[in-house]
């Protein structure tokens, strides 16, 4: 999949390829989490609802709900994370992807931030 990432205010990225989208944690987001020690993901076939939690990431600092940026059916989950959740820290925007969904509504993509918008948003978060 090409690296045409879009981002959410919850520090997730979305990589769209046709009618499918991979979702993962941004570089900034994994830095805020700290060392990831466990990840709970939905099952293939589960439906994600935009704005609703679909999993949890447990780190040495906290347990964080993962809020879906899109509505759609889960077509793949990253099984590597079961045994190696730290991949989210090591390569968050590639090998550390969480789920892949089949999109229900392309219009939802318009709510996501472009990389430069996200960079500005994340910089503002750092300044707090």
CSV table of C-alpha atoms in Angstrom, one decimal:
chain,number,residue,atom,x,y,z
A,1,UNK,CA,0.0,0.0,0.0
A,2,UNK,CA,1.3,3.5,-0.8
A,3,UNK,CA,2.2,5.8,2.0
A,4,UNK,CA,-0.7,8.2,1.6
A,5,UNK,CA,-1.5,8.4,5.3
A,6,UNK,CA,-4.3,10.5,6.8
A,7,UNK,CA,-4.6,11.0,10.5
A,8,UNK,CA,-7.1,11.4,13.4
A,9,UNK,CA,-7.1,13.6,16.5
A,10,UNK,CA,-6.8,10.3,18.4
A,11,UNK,CA,-3.3,9.8,16.9
A,12,UNK,CA,-4.2,7.1,14.5
A,13,UNK,CA,-3.2,6.9,10.9
A,14,UNK,CA,-5.3,5.5,8.0
A,15,UNK,CA,-3.8,4.2,4.7
A,16,UNK,CA,-6.4,3.8,2.0
A,17,UNK,CA,-6.1,1.4,-0.9
A,18,UNK,CA,-9.2,1.2,-3.1
A,19,UNK,CA,-12.1,0.4,-0.8
A,20,UNK,CA,-9.9,-0.9,2.0
A,21,UNK,CA,-8.1,1.0,4.8
A,22,UNK,CA,-5.4,0.0,7.2
A,23,UNK,CA,-5.5,1.7,10.6
A,24,UNK,CA,-2.6,2.1,13.0
A,25,UNK,CA,-1.1,4.3,15.7
A,26,UNK,CA,0.9,7.4,14.6
A,27,UNK,CA,4.6,7.9,15.5
A,28,UNK,CA,3.5,10.7,17.9
A,29,UNK,CA,0.7,8.4,19.4
A,30,UNK,CA,3.0,5.5,20.1
A,31,UNK,CA,5.5,8.0,21.8
A,32,UNK,CA,2.7,9.2,24.1
A,33,UNK,CA,1.7,5.6,24.9
A,34,UNK,CA,5.2,4.5,25.9
A,35,UNK,CA,6.2,0.8,25.7
A,36,UNK,CA,3.3,-1.2,24.3
A,37,UNK,CA,2.9,-4.5,26.2
A,38,UNK,CA,-0.5,-5.8,24.9
A,39,UNK,CA,-3.1,-5.1,22.2
A,40,UNK,CA,-6.7,-6.2,22.0
A,41,UNK,CA,-8.1,-6.1,18.5
A,42,UNK,CA,-11.5,-7.1,17.0
A,43,UNK,CA,-12.0,-10.3,15.0
A,44,UNK,CA,-12.1,-10.5,11.3
A,45,UNK,CA,-15.8,-10.0,10.3
A,46,UNK,CA,-16.5,-7.5,13.1
A,47,UNK,CA,-18.1,-4.2,12.1
A,48,UNK,CA,-16.3,-1.0,13.2
A,49,UNK,CA,-18.4,2.1,13.8
A,50,UNK,CA,-16.8,5.5,13.3
A,51,UNK,CA,-16.3,7.1,16.7
A,52,UNK,CA,-16.7,3.9,18.6
A,53,UNK,CA,-13.9,1.9,20.4
A,54,UNK,CA,-12.7,-1.2,18.6
A,55,UNK,CA,-9.8,-2.3,20.8
A,56,UNK,CA,-7.4,-1.5,23.5
A,57,UNK,CA,-3.7,-0.8,23.7
A,58,UNK,CA,-2.0,-1.5,27.0
A,59,UNK,CA,1.4,0.2,27.6
A,60,UNK,CA,3.6,0.6,30.6
A,61,UNK,CA,1.9,3.9,31.2
A,62,UNK,CA,-1.8,3.3,30.6
A,63,UNK,CA,-4.6,1.3,28.9
A,64,UNK,CA,-6.0,3.3,25.9
A,65,UNK,CA,-9.2,2.6,24.0
A,66,UNK,CA,-8.7,2.7,20.2
A,67,UNK,CA,-11.5,4.7,18.6
A,68,UNK,CA,-12.4,3.8,15.0
A,69,UNK,CA,-11.9,6.6,12.5
A,70,UNK,CA,-14.1,4.8,9.9
A,71,UNK,CA,-17.1,2.5,9.6
A,72,UNK,CA,-16.6,-0.8,7.9
A,73,UNK,CA,-16.0,-4.5,8.3
A,74,UNK,CA,-12.7,-5.8,9.6
A,75,UNK,CA,-11.0,-7.9,6.8
A,76,UNK,CA,-7.7,-8.4,8.5
A,77,UNK,CA,-6.0,-7.9,11.9
A,78,UNK,CA,-2.2,-7.8,12.5
A,79,UNK,CA,-1.6,-11.2,14.1
A,80,UNK,CA,2.0,-10.3,14.7
A,81,UNK,CA,0.9,-8.0,17.5
A,82,UNK,CA,-0.3,-11.0,19.6
A,83,UNK,CA,3.2,-12.1,20.3
A,84,UNK,CA,5.1,-8.9,19.5
A,85,UNK,CA,3.0,-5.8,20.6
A,86,UNK,CA,6.2,-3.7,20.7
A,87,UNK,CA,6.1,-3.6,16.8
A,88,UNK,CA,3.7,-0.6,17.4
A,89,UNK,CA,6.7,1.2,19.0
A,90,UNK,CA,9.3,0.0,16.5
A,91,UNK,CA,7.5,0.6,13.2
A,92,UNK,CA,4.1,2.2,14.0
A,93,UNK,CA,3.3,3.4,10.4
A,94,UNK,CA,4.1,0.1,8.6
A,95,UNK,CA,4.6,-3.3,10.3
A,96,UNK,CA,2.8,-2.0,13.4
A,97,UNK,CA,-0.6,-1.6,11.7
A,98,UNK,CA,-3.6,-2.8,13.8
A,99,UNK,CA,-6.5,-3.6,11.5
A,100,UNK,CA,-7.6,-3.4,7.9
A,101,UNK,CA,-11.3,-2.6,7.1
A,102,UNK,CA,-13.5,-2.6,4.1
A,103,UNK,CA,-14.9,0.9,3.9
A,104,UNK,CA,-18.7,1.5,4.1
A,105,UNK,CA,-18.5,5.2,3.3
A,106,UNK,CA,-15.7,7.0,1.5
A,107,UNK,CA,-17.0,10.4,2.7
A,108,UNK,CA,-15.7,9.6,6.2
A,109,UNK,CA,-12.2,10.0,4.8
A,110,UNK,CA,-12.8,13.7,4.4
A,111,UNK,CA,-12.9,14.0,8.2
A,112,UNK,CA,-9.3,12.9,8.4
A,113,UNK,CA,-6.3,15.2,8.6
A,114,UNK,CA,-3.6,15.4,5.9
A,115,UNK,CA,0.0,14.8,7.1
A,116,UNK,CA,0.8,18.6,7.4
A,117,UNK,CA,-2.4,19.3,9.2
A,118,UNK,CA,-1.7,16.4,11.6
A,119,UNK,CA,1.9,17.6,12.2
A,120,UNK,CA,0.6,21.0,13.2
A,121,UNK,CA,-2.1,19.4,15.5
A,122,UNK,CA,0.5,17.1,17.1
A,123,UNK,CA,2.9,20.0,17.6
A,124,UNK,CA,0.1,21.8,19.5
A,125,UNK,CA,-0.4,18.7,21.6
A,126,UNK,CA,3.3,18.7,22.5
A,127,UNK,CA,3.2,22.3,23.5
A,128,UNK,CA,0.6,21.6,26.2
